[in-house]
Amino acid sequence: MAETVWSTDTGEAVYRSRDPVRNLRLRVHLQRITSSNFLRYQPAAQPGKDLIDLATFRPHPTASGHRSEEEEEEEVVIGWQEKLFSQFEVDLYRNEAACQSPLDHQYRQEILKLEASGGRKNRRIFTYTDSDRYTNVEEHCQKMTTAAREVPSFLVERMANVRRRRQDRRGMEGGILKSRIVTWEPSEEFVRNNHVINTPLQTMYIMADLGPYGKLGYKKYEHVLCTLKVDSNGVITVKPDFTGLKGPYRIETEGEKQELWKYTIDNVSSLAQPEEEEREQRVFKDLYGRHKEYLSSLVGTDFEMTAPGALRLFVNGEVVSAQGYEYDNLYVHFFVELPTTNWSSPAFQQLSGITQTCATKSLGLDKVAYFSYPFTFEASFLHEDESADALPEWPVLYCEVLSLDFWQRYRVEGYGAVVLPATPGPSWSPVSSGKGCGVCWTVWRDSASRVPFTVCW
């Protein structure tokens, strides 16, 4: 007797496809294993030997009590979310009183049409689609272990009402967000529903009714042959995996009369024709081109590339405060002096500025004037000699602190000067006649990397 090589790997497999999932087609073959199935494939007896052919003991489907070939084997090609009714559903939806939801009434009409056209073609193999009640219950009642008294954890209880499959999800209208980006006071339901990533997901179950001969339509004989899950990103999860070159899967029924069944699952989706692939590539190319143009329109054309061998210096600063001066109503006049060698600035650039007049406030024994005056400037340095000894001279920042009296006359309170730092470092400050003013800014030394460092004085 020949031995059957079974496939014991019933884990799930994950695929990614850019094609529409509606093109998915699966061929499911189900067969009951009996002694006659094995005897059917035995070699015939050699002539000349006084042997009895074992195939003569194979039962023939002549008597009404014997199983027919249709009950022993079945093969069905199933599409994505294609509904094949079971005998239980046919018996259920025949009764109009059992129909409660609009989907139940729709199934009743489809079953009546099937009976009018000669009945359903499938016998044991049927499906549960994403809209069926079985799919909802199965997602919430899955066990994580084989223990008979498994107790759900805290997370399982919290996640019991989270439904990952969002079929009625709507996008944004007019580019306006329907929900706030930040929820400052989230409710308990909001936290529960947003605890996991809710990727839109659709599920489909391929089932088999493995009831004894003449007893189809009982829930206890239903078995899951394959589970299909597809999300909005084109990820297809199949459990168990397609049979391919592996052996068939097996199912052993429980009860007084145990039976053995084998089944295979094959992907028989039709391949795209060369013309269709070429047309699809053109569509993708056009889509990506339009998306690139859209992104370019958002970015604009105002970006400037730094010339080779050039250094661009961007300074964003703020005149913070001045303290320790004798008079009130202070203001600061500042300007930047660029070295004459290889340094330049744009024609529209202002390298000087004057803050507003600020009254002082007492801070301990000192009087402080808070300006909070922002300023910015840009400069460029062109390298002519790239040797290590040819380091550039850096710009110098000069500042003058003045005060305004009652007669609108200004007095010079102090001066200060400092060279802009070439490298990041600690805070620094100039000496100005025993007085001081604070300035803080952020400097970008490279327009390509835009890596900032902050200095204060």
CSV table of C-alpha atoms in Angstrom, one decimal:
chain,number,residue,atom,x,y,z
A,1,MET,CA,0.0,0.0,0.0
A,2,ALA,CA,1.4,3.4,-1.0
A,3,GLU,CA,2.0,5.9,1.7
A,4,THR,CA,0.7,9.4,1.5
A,5,VAL,CA,3.1,12.2,2.4
A,6,TRP,CA,1.1,14.7,4.5
A,7,SER,CA,1.9,18.4,5.0
A,8,THR,CA,2.2,19.2,8.7
A,9,ASP,CA,3.1,22.9,8.3
A,10,THR,CA,-0.3,24.6,8.9
A,11,GLY,CA,1.1,28.0,9.7
A,12,GLU,CA,0.1,31.1,7.9
A,13,ALA,CA,2.0,32.6,4.9
A,14,VAL,CA,2.1,36.3,3.9
A,15,TYR,CA,2.1,37.6,0.4
A,16,ARG,CA,2.0,41.1,-1.1
A,17,SER,CA,0.3,41.9,-4.4
A,18,ARG,CA,-0.3,45.0,-6.3
A,19,ASP,CA,-3.1,43.4,-8.4
A,20,PRO,CA,-6.8,43.9,-7.3
A,21,VAL,CA,-7.7,41.2,-4.8
A,22,ARG,CA,-10.9,40.5,-6.8
A,23,ASN,CA,-8.7,38.6,-9.3
A,24,LEU,CA,-7.7,36.0,-6.7
A,25,ARG,CA,-8.9,32.4,-7.5
A,26,LEU,CA,-8.3,29.3,-5.3
A,27,ARG,CA,-8.9,25.7,-6.2
A,28,VAL,CA,-9.8,23.6,-3.2
A,29,HIS,CA,-9.8,19.8,-3.5
A,30,LEU,CA,-11.4,17.7,-0.7
A,31,GLN,CA,-11.4,13.9,-0.5
A,32,ARG,CA,-12.3,11.3,2.0
A,33,ILE,CA,-9.6,8.7,2.6
A,34,THR,CA,-10.9,5.1,2.7
A,35,SER,CA,-9.4,1.7,1.9
A,36,SER,CA,-10.9,1.8,-1.5
A,37,ASN,CA,-9.0,5.1,-2.3
A,38,PHE,CA,-5.7,3.3,-1.6
A,39,LEU,CA,-6.8,0.1,-3.4
A,40,ARG,CA,-7.7,2.2,-6.5
A,41,TYR,CA,-4.0,3.1,-7.0
A,42,GLN,CA,-2.6,-0.4,-6.5
A,43,PRO,CA,-0.9,-2.0,-9.5
A,44,ALA,CA,-2.9,-4.7,-11.3
A,45,ALA,CA,-2.0,-8.4,-10.7
A,46,GLN,CA,0.6,-9.8,-13.0
A,47,PRO,CA,-0.8,-12.3,-15.6
A,48,GLY,CA,0.2,-15.9,-15.2
A,49,LYS,CA,0.0,-15.8,-11.4
A,50,ASP,CA,-2.9,-17.3,-9.5
A,51,LEU,CA,-3.6,-14.1,-7.5
A,52,ILE,CA,-6.8,-12.2,-6.8
A,53,ASP,CA,-7.0,-8.5,-7.7
A,54,LEU,CA,-7.6,-6.5,-4.6
A,55,ALA,CA,-9.5,-3.9,-6.6
A,56,THR,CA,-12.3,-6.4,-6.9
A,57,PHE,CA,-13.1,-5.7,-3.2
A,58,ARG,CA,-13.8,-2.1,-3.9
A,59,PRO,CA,-17.4,-1.2,-3.1
A,60,HIS,CA,-19.6,-0.2,-6.0
A,61,PRO,CA,-22.2,2.6,-5.7
A,62,THR,CA,-25.1,0.4,-6.7
A,63,ALA,CA,-27.1,0.1,-3.4
A,64,SER,CA,-28.7,3.1,-1.9
A,65,GLY,CA,-26.9,2.7,1.3
A,66,HIS,CA,-23.4,3.1,-0.2
A,67,ARG,CA,-21.7,6.4,-0.5
A,68,SER,CA,-21.6,7.9,-4.0
A,69,GLU,CA,-18.5,9.3,-5.7
A,70,GLU,CA,-19.8,12.8,-5.2
A,71,GLU,CA,-19.8,12.3,-1.4
A,72,GLU,CA,-16.2,11.0,-1.4
A,73,GLU,CA,-14.5,13.8,-3.4
A,74,GLU,CA,-15.2,17.4,-4.3
A,75,GLU,CA,-13.2,20.2,-6.1
A,76,VAL,CA,-14.3,23.9,-6.2
A,77,VAL,CA,-12.7,27.0,-7.6
A,78,ILE,CA,-13.5,30.0,-5.3
A,79,GLY,CA,-13.0,33.7,-5.9
A,80,TRP,CA,-12.4,36.4,-3.3
A,81,GLN,CA,-15.4,37.0,-1.1
A,82,GLU,CA,-17.5,34.6,-3.2
A,83,LYS,CA,-20.4,33.2,-1.2
A,84,LEU,CA,-21.0,29.5,-1.3
A,85,PHE,CA,-23.9,28.4,0.9
A,86,SER,CA,-23.7,25.4,3.2
A,87,GLN,CA,-26.5,23.0,3.7
A,88,PHE,CA,-27.1,24.5,7.2
A,89,GLU,CA,-27.5,28.0,5.7
A,90,VAL,CA,-29.9,26.6,3.0
A,91,ASP,CA,-32.1,25.0,5.6
A,92,LEU,CA,-31.9,28.1,7.8
A,93,TYR,CA,-32.7,30.8,5.3
A,94,ARG,CA,-35.6,28.8,3.8
A,95,ASN,CA,-37.5,29.8,6.9
A,96,GLU,CA,-38.4,33.5,6.4
A,97,ALA,CA,-38.9,33.9,10.2
A,98,ALA,CA,-35.2,33.2,10.7
A,99,CYS,CA,-34.2,36.2,8.6
A,100,GLN,CA,-33.5,39.2,10.8
A,101,SER,CA,-31.0,41.4,9.1
A,102,PRO,CA,-31.0,42.8,5.5
A,103,LEU,CA,-28.2,40.4,4.7
A,104,ASP,CA,-30.3,37.4,5.9
A,105,HIS,CA,-33.1,38.5,3.5
A,106,GLN,CA,-30.6,38.9,0.7
A,107,TYR,CA,-29.2,35.4,1.3
A,108,ARG,CA,-32.8,34.0,1.3
A,109,GLN,CA,-33.4,35.5,-2.1
A,110,GLU,CA,-30.2,34.1,-3.5
A,111,ILE,CA,-31.0,30.6,-2.1
A,112,LEU,CA,-34.5,30.7,-3.6
A,113,LYS,CA,-32.9,31.6,-7.0
A,114,LEU,CA,-30.5,28.7,-6.6
A,115,GLU,CA,-33.2,26.2,-5.9
A,116,ALA,CA,-35.2,27.5,-8.9
A,117,SER,CA,-32.2,27.0,-11.1
A,118,GLY,CA,-31.5,23.4,-10.0
A,119,GLY,CA,-29.9,23.9,-6.5
A,120,ARG,CA,-26.4,24.7,-5.4
A,121,LYS,CA,-23.4,23.1,-7.1
A,122,ASN,CA,-21.3,22.7,-4.1
A,123,ARG,CA,-21.9,20.0,-1.5
A,124,ARG,CA,-19.4,19.9,1.3
A,125,ILE,CA,-17.2,23.0,0.5
A,126,PHE,CA,-18.7,26.4,1.4
A,127,THR,CA,-17.5,29.8,2.5
A,128,TYR,CA,-18.0,32.5,5.1
A,129,THR,CA,-17.4,36.0,3.8
A,130,ASP,CA,-16.4,39.2,5.6
A,131,SER,CA,-20.0,40.1,6.2
A,132,ASP,CA,-21.1,36.9,7.8
A,133,ARG,CA,-21.7,36.5,11.5
A,134,TYR,CA,-19.3,33.6,11.8
A,135,THR,CA,-16.4,36.0,10.8
A,136,ASN,CA,-17.3,38.4,13.6
A,137,VAL,CA,-17.6,35.8,16.3
A,138,GLU,CA,-14.5,33.9,15.2
A,139,GLU,CA,-12.3,37.1,15.5
A,140,HIS,CA,-13.4,37.7,19.1
A,141,CYS,CA,-13.3,34.1,20.3
A,142,GLN,CA,-9.9,32.9,19.1
A,143,LYS,CA,-7.9,31.2,21.8
A,144,MET,CA,-4.1,31.8,22.2
A,145,THR,CA,-3.3,28.4,23.9
A,146,THR,CA,-4.7,24.9,23.9
A,147,ALA,CA,-5.6,25.0,27.5
A,148,ALA,CA,-9.2,24.0,28.2
A,149,ARG,CA,-9.6,26.6,31.0
A,150,GLU,CA,-7.9,29.5,29.3
A,151,VAL,CA,-8.6,32.8,31.1
A,152,PRO,CA,-8.4,36.0,28.9
A,153,SER,CA,-5.8,38.5,29.9
A,154,PHE,CA,-6.4,42.1,30.8
A,155,LEU,CA,-5.3,43.2,27.3
A,156,VAL,CA,-7.6,40.6,25.6
A,157,GLU,CA,-10.6,41.9,27.6
A,158,ARG,CA,-9.7,45.5,26.7
A,159,MET,CA,-9.4,44.6,23.0
A,160,ALA,CA,-12.6,42.6,22.9
A,161,ASN,CA,-14.6,45.5,21.4
A,162,VAL,CA,-11.9,46.7,19.0
A,163,ARG,CA,-12.8,45.8,15.5
A,164,ARG,CA,-9.9,45.9,13.1
A,165,ARG,CA,-12.0,45.5,9.9
A,166,ARG,CA,-13.2,49.0,8.9
A,167,GLN,CA,-15.4,48.6,5.8
A,168,ASP,CA,-17.3,51.9,6.2
A,169,ARG,CA,-14.1,54.0,6.6
A,170,ARG,CA,-14.3,57.3,4.8
A,171,GLY,CA,-11.5,59.5,3.7
A,172,MET,CA,-11.0,63.2,4.1
A,173,GLU,CA,-13.3,65.6,2.2
A,174,GLY,CA,-11.8,68.7,0.7
A,175,GLY,CA,-8.5,68.1,2.4
A,176,ILE,CA,-9.9,68.9,5.9
A,177,LEU,CA,-9.1,66.6,8.8
A,178,LYS,CA,-12.2,65.1,10.4
A,179,SER,CA,-10.4,64.6,13.7
A,180,ARG,CA,-7.9,66.5,15.7
A,181,ILE,CA,-4.3,65.5,15.6
A,182,VAL,CA,-3.9,65.8,19.3
A,183,THR,CA,-6.5,64.8,21.8
A,184,TRP,CA,-5.7,66.4,25.1
A,185,GLU,CA,-8.4,64.7,27.2
A,186,PRO,CA,-8.9,61.2,25.7
A,187,SER,CA,-11.8,59.1,26.9
A,188,GLU,CA,-11.5,55.5,27.9
A,189,GLU,CA,-13.3,54.4,24.8
A,190,PHE,CA,-10.9,56.5,22.7
A,191,VAL,CA,-7.9,54.9,24.3
A,192,ARG,CA,-9.3,51.4,23.8
A,193,ASN,CA,-10.1,51.9,20.1
A,194,ASN,CA,-6.8,53.5,19.3
A,195,HIS,CA,-4.6,51.1,21.3
A,196,VAL,CA,-3.6,49.2,18.1
A,197,ILE,CA,-3.1,50.2,14.5
A,198,ASN,CA,-6.5,49.7,12.9
A,199,THR,CA,-5.5,48.7,9.4
A,200,PRO,CA,-8.6,48.0,7.3
A,201,LEU,CA,-8.8,44.3,7.0
A,202,GLN,CA,-11.2,41.8,5.2
A,203,THR,CA,-11.5,38.2,6.1
A,204,MET,CA,-12.8,35.1,4.4
A,205,TYR,CA,-13.1,31.5,5.5
A,206,ILE,CA,-13.2,28.4,3.3
A,207,MET,CA,-15.1,25.7,5.2
A,208,ALA,CA,-16.0,22.1,4.8
A,209,ASP,CA,-18.9,20.1,6.1
A,210,LEU,CA,-17.4,16.7,7.1
A,211,GLY,CA,-20.6,15.2,8.4
A,212,PRO,CA,-21.4,11.5,7.9
A,213,TYR,CA,-23.2,10.4,4.7
A,214,GLY,CA,-26.8,11.8,4.7
A,215,LYS,CA,-26.2,14.1,7.8
A,216,LEU,CA,-25.0,17.3,6.2
A,217,GLY,CA,-26.0,20.6,7.6
A,218,TYR,CA,-24.9,20.3,11.3
A,219,LYS,CA,-22.7,22.9,12.8
A,220,LYS,CA,-20.6,20.5,14.8
A,221,TYR,CA,-19.3,18.9,11.6
A,222,GLU,CA,-18.0,22.2,10.2
A,223,HIS,CA,-14.2,22.6,9.8
A,224,VAL,CA,-12.1,25.5,8.6
A,225,LEU,CA,-10.0,24.5,5.6
A,226,CYS,CA,-8.4,27.9,4.9
A,227,THR,CA,-8.4,31.5,6.3
A,228,LEU,CA,-7.8,34.4,4.0
A,229,LYS,CA,-7.1,38.0,5.2
A,230,VAL,CA,-6.4,41.0,3.0
A,231,ASP,CA,-5.6,44.5,4.2
A,232,SER,CA,-5.7,47.8,2.3
A,233,ASN,CA,-1.9,47.7,1.6
A,234,GLY,CA,-2.2,44.6,-0.6
A,235,VAL,CA,-0.9,42.2,2.0
A,236,ILE,CA,-2.6,38.7,1.7
A,237,THR,CA,-2.4,36.3,4.7
A,238,VAL,CA,-3.2,32.6,4.0
A,239,LYS,CA,-3.5,30.0,6.7
A,240,PRO,CA,-2.5,27.3,5.9
A,241,ASP,CA,-0.3,28.1,2.9
A,242,PHE,CA,-1.0,27.1,-0.6
A,243,THR,CA,-0.2,23.4,-1.1
A,244,GLY,CA,2.0,23.8,-4.2
A,245,LEU,CA,4.5,20.9,-4.3
A,246,LYS,CA,3.9,20.0,-0.7
A,247,GLY,CA,1.7,17.1,0.4
A,248,PRO,CA,-2.0,17.5,1.1
A,249,TYR,CA,-3.4,18.6,4.5
A,250,ARG,CA,-5.3,16.2,6.7
A,251,ILE,CA,-8.3,16.4,9.0
A,252,GLU,CA,-9.4,13.7,11.4
A,253,THR,CA,-12.9,13.9,12.5
A,254,GLU,CA,-13.9,13.2,16.1
A,255,GLY,CA,-16.6,11.0,17.5
A,256,GLU,CA,-17.5,7.3,17.5
A,257,LYS,CA,-16.8,6.9,13.8
A,258,GLN,CA,-13.6,8.7,13.0
A,259,GLU,CA,-12.9,9.6,9.4
A,260,LEU,CA,-9.8,10.9,7.6
A,261,TRP,CA,-10.0,13.6,5.0
A,262,LYS,CA,-7.3,15.2,2.9
A,263,TYR,CA,-7.5,18.5,1.0
A,264,THR,CA,-5.3,20.8,-1.1
A,265,ILE,CA,-5.4,24.5,-1.7
A,266,ASP,CA,-3.9,25.9,-5.0
A,267,ASN,CA,-3.7,29.4,-6.3
A,268,VAL,CA,-5.2,29.3,-9.8
A,269,SER,CA,-5.5,33.1,-10.4
A,270,SER,CA,-5.1,33.9,-14.1
A,271,LEU,CA,-1.9,35.6,-15.1
A,272,ALA,CA,-2.1,39.0,-16.6
A,273,GLN,CA,-1.6,39.2,-20.4
A,274,PRO,CA,1.5,41.1,-21.8
A,275,GLU,CA,-0.8,43.8,-23.1
A,276,GLU,CA,-2.4,44.2,-19.7
A,277,GLU,CA,0.9,44.4,-17.9
A,278,GLU,CA,2.2,47.0,-20.4
A,279,ARG,CA,-1.0,49.1,-19.9
A,280,GLU,CA,-0.6,48.8,-16.1
A,281,GLN,CA,3.0,50.0,-16.3
A,282,ARG,CA,1.9,53.0,-18.3
A,283,VAL,CA,-0.8,53.8,-15.7
A,284,PHE,CA,1.7,53.5,-12.8
A,285,LYS,CA,4.2,55.6,-14.7
A,286,ASP,CA,1.6,58.3,-15.3
A,287,LEU,CA,0.5,58.2,-11.7
A,288,TYR,CA,4.0,58.5,-10.3
A,289,GLY,CA,4.7,61.3,-12.7
A,290,ARG,CA,1.7,63.2,-11.6
A,291,HIS,CA,2.5,62.7,-8.0
A,292,LYS,CA,6.1,63.9,-8.6
A,293,GLU,CA,4.7,67.1,-10.2
A,294,TYR,CA,2.3,67.6,-7.3
A,295,LEU,CA,5.2,67.3,-4.8
A,296,SER,CA,7.3,69.7,-6.9
A,297,SER,CA,4.5,72.2,-6.9
A,298,LEU,CA,4.3,72.0,-3.1
A,299,VAL,CA,8.1,72.5,-2.7
A,300,GLY,CA,8.4,75.2,-5.3
A,301,THR,CA,11.5,76.4,-7.2
A,302,ASP,CA,12.9,78.9,-4.7
A,303,PHE,CA,15.6,76.6,-3.4
A,304,GLU,CA,19.2,77.7,-4.1
A,305,MET,CA,22.1,75.3,-4.3
A,306,THR,CA,25.3,76.3,-2.7
A,307,ALA,CA,28.1,77.0,-5.2
A,308,PRO,CA,31.0,74.5,-5.1
A,309,GLY,CA,33.7,75.5,-2.7
A,310,ALA,CA,31.4,78.1,-1.0
A,311,LEU,CA,30.3,78.4,2.6
A,312,ARG,CA,27.0,80.0,3.5
A,313,LEU,CA,26.4,81.4,7.0
A,314,PHE,CA,22.9,81.9,8.3
A,315,VAL,CA,22.4,83.6,11.6
A,316,ASN,CA,19.0,83.8,13.3
A,317,GLY,CA,19.3,85.7,16.6
A,318,GLU,CA,17.6,87.6,19.2
A,319,VAL,CA,18.6,90.6,21.4
A,320,VAL,CA,17.4,89.3,24.7
A,321,SER,CA,18.1,91.9,27.4
A,322,ALA,CA,20.5,94.5,28.9
A,323,GLN,CA,21.2,95.1,32.6
A,324,GLY,CA,23.5,97.0,34.9
A,325,TYR,CA,23.2,100.4,33.2
A,326,GLU,CA,22.7,103.7,35.0
A,327,TYR,CA,19.8,105.2,32.9
A,328,ASP,CA,16.4,104.0,31.9
A,329,ASN,CA,14.8,103.7,28.4
A,330,LEU,CA,17.6,101.7,26.8
A,331,TYR,CA,17.9,100.5,23.2
A,332,VAL,CA,20.6,98.6,21.3
A,333,HIS,CA,22.2,99.5,17.9
A,334,PHE,CA,24.0,96.5,16.4
A,335,PHE,CA,25.7,95.7,13.1
A,336,VAL,CA,27.8,93.0,11.5
A,337,GLU,CA,31.1,93.7,9.8
A,338,LEU,CA,32.2,91.2,7.1
A,339,PRO,CA,35.9,90.7,6.4
A,340,THR,CA,36.9,92.2,3.1
A,341,THR,CA,38.5,89.0,1.8
A,342,ASN,CA,36.1,86.6,0.0
A,343,TRP,CA,33.1,87.5,2.1
A,344,SER,CA,29.9,88.8,0.6
A,345,SER,CA,26.2,89.2,1.4
A,346,PRO,CA,23.1,89.6,-0.8
A,347,ALA,CA,22.3,93.1,-2.0
A,348,PHE,CA,19.0,93.2,-0.1
A,349,GLN,CA,20.6,92.0,3.1
A,350,GLN,CA,20.6,94.4,6.1
A,351,LEU,CA,23.6,93.8,8.3
A,352,SER,CA,22.4,96.3,11.0
A,353,GLY,CA,19.5,96.9,13.2
A,354,ILE,CA,18.0,99.0,16.1
A,355,THR,CA,15.9,97.6,18.9
A,356,GLN,CA,12.9,99.3,20.4
A,357,THR,CA,13.3,101.5,23.4
A,358,CYS,CA,12.7,99.5,26.5
A,359,ALA,CA,12.0,100.7,30.1
A,360,THR,CA,14.0,98.8,32.8
A,361,LYS,CA,12.6,96.6,35.6
A,362,SER,CA,14.2,96.0,38.9
A,363,LEU,CA,15.8,92.6,39.3
A,364,GLY,CA,17.5,92.5,42.7
A,365,LEU,CA,20.1,95.3,42.7
A,366,ASP,CA,20.2,95.6,38.9
A,367,LYS,CA,17.8,97.2,36.4
A,368,VAL,CA,17.1,95.0,33.4
A,369,ALA,CA,15.6,96.0,30.0
A,370,TYR,CA,14.0,93.1,28.1
A,371,PHE,CA,14.1,93.6,24.3
A,372,SER,CA,13.3,90.2,22.8
A,373,TYR,CA,14.2,91.6,19.4
A,374,PRO,CA,14.8,89.0,16.7
A,375,PHE,CA,17.2,89.5,13.8
A,376,THR,CA,18.6,87.5,10.9
A,377,PHE,CA,21.3,87.8,8.3
A,378,GLU,CA,23.1,85.8,5.7
A,379,ALA,CA,26.7,85.8,4.4
A,380,SER,CA,28.8,83.7,2.0
A,381,PHE,CA,32.5,82.9,1.9
A,382,LEU,CA,34.1,81.6,-1.3
A,383,HIS,CA,37.1,79.3,-0.8
A,384,GLU,CA,40.1,80.0,-3.1
A,385,ASP,CA,42.7,78.2,-1.1
A,386,GLU,CA,41.6,74.9,0.5
A,387,SER,CA,44.7,74.3,2.5
A,388,ALA,CA,44.5,73.9,6.3
A,389,ASP,CA,46.3,77.1,7.0
A,390,ALA,CA,43.9,79.2,4.9
A,391,LEU,CA,41.1,79.5,7.5
A,392,PRO,CA,38.7,82.3,6.8
A,393,GLU,CA,38.3,85.4,8.9
A,394,TRP,CA,34.9,85.4,10.6
A,395,PRO,CA,32.4,88.3,10.8
A,396,VAL,CA,32.4,90.5,13.8
A,397,LEU,CA,29.2,91.6,15.6
A,398,TYR,CA,29.3,95.2,17.1
A,399,CYS,CA,26.7,96.5,19.5
A,400,GLU,CA,26.1,99.9,21.0
A,401,VAL,CA,23.8,100.4,24.0
A,402,LEU,CA,22.1,103.8,24.2
A,403,SER,CA,19.6,105.5,26.5
A,404,LEU,CA,16.9,108.1,25.7
A,405,ASP,CA,16.3,111.0,28.2
A,406,PHE,CA,13.2,113.2,28.8
A,407,TRP,CA,14.2,115.6,26.0
A,408,GLN,CA,14.6,112.8,23.4
A,409,ARG,CA,18.3,113.1,23.6
A,410,TYR,CA,20.3,109.8,23.4
A,411,ARG,CA,23.3,108.9,25.5
A,412,VAL,CA,25.9,106.2,24.7
A,413,GLU,CA,25.9,103.8,27.6
A,414,GLY,CA,28.5,101.3,26.3
A,415,TYR,CA,30.0,99.4,23.4
A,416,GLY,CA,30.7,95.7,22.7
A,417,ALA,CA,32.3,93.6,20.0
A,418,VAL,CA,32.7,89.9,19.5
A,419,VAL,CA,33.7,87.5,16.7
A,420,LEU,CA,31.1,85.0,15.7
A,421,PRO,CA,32.2,81.5,16.9
A,422,ALA,CA,33.5,79.1,14.2
A,423,THR,CA,32.6,76.0,16.2
A,424,PRO,CA,29.9,75.1,18.8
A,425,GLY,CA,30.9,75.9,22.3
A,426,PRO,CA,29.9,77.3,25.7
A,427,SER,CA,28.2,80.7,26.1
A,428,TRP,CA,30.4,83.8,25.6
A,429,SER,CA,30.0,87.5,26.2
A,430,PRO,CA,31.9,90.7,25.5
A,431,VAL,CA,33.1,93.3,28.0
A,432,SER,CA,31.3,96.6,27.6
A,433,SER,CA,32.3,99.2,30.2
A,434,GLY,CA,31.3,97.0,33.0
A,435,LYS,CA,27.9,96.6,31.6
A,436,GLY,CA,26.3,93.8,29.5
A,437,CYS,CA,23.6,92.9,27.1
A,438,GLY,CA,22.4,89.4,26.1
A,439,VAL,CA,22.0,88.1,22.6
A,440,CYS,CA,21.0,84.5,21.6
A,441,TRP,CA,21.0,83.1,18.1
A,442,THR,CA,21.1,79.9,16.1
A,443,VAL,CA,23.7,79.6,13.3
A,444,TRP,CA,23.7,77.3,10.3
A,445,ARG,CA,27.1,77.0,8.8
A,446,ASP,CA,26.1,74.6,6.0
A,447,SER,CA,23.0,75.2,3.9
A,448,ALA,CA,23.1,71.6,2.7
A,449,SER,CA,23.1,69.7,6.0
A,450,ARG,CA,21.3,72.5,8.0
A,451,VAL,CA,22.9,71.3,11.2
A,452,PRO,CA,22.3,74.1,13.8
A,453,PHE,CA,24.3,75.1,16.9
A,454,THR,CA,23.3,77.8,19.4
A,455,VAL,CA,25.5,80.5,21.0
A,456,CYS,CA,24.5,83.1,23.5
A,457,TRP,CA,26.2,86.2,24.9
